[in-house]
Amino acid sequence: MEDPESAGAAPPPGLRSLLPPREFLRSRKGQLLLAESVLSFIIFICYIASLAASFMMAPLLEFLLALFLFFAYASKLNEKFKGVHWPLADFLRCVTAAIIYFAISIAAVSKYNDGASKAAGVFGFVATIVFAIDFYITFNDLVTFLKQGSSDSPEGHKAE
């Protein structure tokens, strides 16, 4: 029979400790990073199966970067490592990803006739929109952060 004291105890951490917290998954940033990771992986698979295999490196890199940032934000590495300016790095990643996805999607749709290239192009346009939304939101956060930093007067720093 089961011990009554162990019935109320929390399950051992195991693989659950690798999963991000629910509050991060429900946040806007968590959902955007998850969508970016999934779309980048789908586009990577489509490019591998297509005639446009030369474009597969960009989605692979974006997938790895989005996955890294997803777990970095989920485990709060951005709060532990203050030397990296996380919003600026995330903004630059999103801007370059949106531009690259837009360019290679146009090339994949217009130049190649196979279905996998067309699918990669369509998913690339969707990823462009997702990355554009992310860099718009990140830009607003970055501007707010910079306005907070510029409101400190230089006279206050001299007095310290």
Short mmCIF file of N, CA and C in Angstrom, two decimals, residues 43-61 100-101 103-105 107-108 111-112 114 116-117 120:
data_model
loop_
_atom_site.label_atom_id
_atom_site.label_comp_id
_atom_site.label_asym_id
_atom_site.label_seq_id
_atom_site.Cartn_x
_atom_site.Cartn_y
_atom_site.Cartn_z
N ILE A 43 11.06 25.75 -40.80
CA ILE A 43 11.68 26.29 -42.02
C ILE A 43 12.98 25.55 -42.31
N PHE A 44 13.74 25.24 -41.29
CA PHE A 44 14.98 24.48 -41.47
C PHE A 44 14.70 23.12 -42.10
N ILE A 45 13.70 22.42 -41.60
CA ILE A 45 13.33 21.11 -42.15
C ILE A 45 12.86 21.26 -43.60
N CYS A 46 12.07 22.28 -43.88
CA CYS A 46 11.60 22.49 -45.26
C CYS A 46 12.75 22.75 -46.21
N TYR A 47 13.73 23.55 -45.78
CA TYR A 47 14.88 23.83 -46.65
C TYR A 47 15.75 22.59 -46.86
N ILE A 48 15.84 21.73 -45.86
CA ILE A 48 16.61 20.49 -46.04
C ILE A 48 15.96 19.62 -47.10
N ALA A 49 14.63 19.59 -47.12
CA ALA A 49 13.91 18.74 -48.07
C ALA A 49 13.73 19.38 -49.44
N SER A 50 14.17 20.60 -49.62
CA SER A 50 13.91 21.32 -50.87
C SER A 50 15.15 21.42 -51.75
N LEU A 51 14.95 22.01 -52.90
CA LEU A 51 16.06 22.29 -53.80
C LEU A 51 16.85 23.50 -53.32
N ALA A 52 16.26 24.30 -52.44
CA ALA A 52 16.90 25.50 -51.91
C ALA A 52 17.65 25.20 -50.62
N ALA A 53 18.39 24.11 -50.61
CA ALA A 53 19.09 23.69 -49.39
C ALA A 53 20.19 24.65 -48.98
N SER A 54 20.59 25.53 -49.89
CA SER A 54 21.64 26.49 -49.53
C SER A 54 21.15 27.52 -48.52
N PHE A 55 19.83 27.63 -48.34
CA PHE A 55 19.28 28.58 -47.38
C PHE A 55 19.10 27.99 -45.98
N MET A 56 19.49 26.76 -45.75
CA MET A 56 19.17 26.09 -44.48
C MET A 56 19.98 26.62 -43.30
N MET A 57 21.08 27.30 -43.53
CA MET A 57 21.91 27.75 -42.41
C MET A 57 21.25 28.87 -41.61
N ALA A 58 20.57 29.78 -42.27
CA ALA A 58 19.93 30.90 -41.57
C ALA A 58 18.85 30.42 -40.59
N PRO A 59 17.92 29.55 -41.01
CA PRO A 59 16.94 29.07 -40.02
C PRO A 59 17.55 28.25 -38.90
N LEU A 60 18.62 27.51 -39.19
CA LEU A 60 19.27 26.74 -38.14
C LEU A 60 19.86 27.67 -37.08
N LEU A 61 20.56 28.71 -37.51
CA LEU A 61 21.14 29.65 -36.56
C LEU A 61 20.06 30.39 -35.77
N ILE A 100 16.55 38.79 -42.86
CA ILE A 100 17.07 37.59 -43.54
C ILE A 100 15.93 36.68 -43.97
N TYR A 101 14.95 36.45 -43.09
CA TYR A 101 13.82 35.60 -43.46
C TYR A 101 13.03 36.19 -44.62
N ALA A 103 14.18 38.14 -47.03
CA ALA A 103 14.97 38.01 -48.25
C ALA A 103 15.01 36.57 -48.77
N ILE A 104 15.27 35.61 -47.90
CA ILE A 104 15.36 34.24 -48.39
C ILE A 104 13.99 33.66 -48.73
N SER A 105 12.93 34.18 -48.12
CA SER A 105 11.59 33.72 -48.48
C SER A 105 11.21 34.19 -49.87
N ALA A 107 13.34 34.80 -52.27
CA ALA A 107 14.16 34.00 -53.18
C ALA A 107 13.63 32.58 -53.31
N ALA A 108 13.20 31.98 -52.20
CA ALA A 108 12.71 30.60 -52.25
C ALA A 108 11.41 30.49 -53.02
N LYS A 111 12.31 31.70 -57.03
CA LYS A 111 13.32 31.03 -57.82
C LYS A 111 13.12 29.52 -57.93
N TYR A 112 12.60 28.88 -56.88
CA TYR A 112 12.49 27.43 -56.85
C TYR A 112 11.03 27.01 -57.02
N ASP A 114 9.81 23.66 -56.41
CA ASP A 114 9.37 22.50 -55.63
C ASP A 114 8.51 22.94 -54.44
N ALA A 116 8.53 22.00 -51.25
CA ALA A 116 9.20 22.27 -49.98
C ALA A 116 9.78 23.68 -49.95
N SER A 117 10.27 24.15 -51.08
CA SER A 117 10.79 25.53 -51.15
C SER A 117 9.66 26.53 -50.98
N ALA A 120 8.67 26.49 -47.33
CA ALA A 120 9.66 27.21 -46.54
C ALA A 120 9.51 28.72 -46.73
#
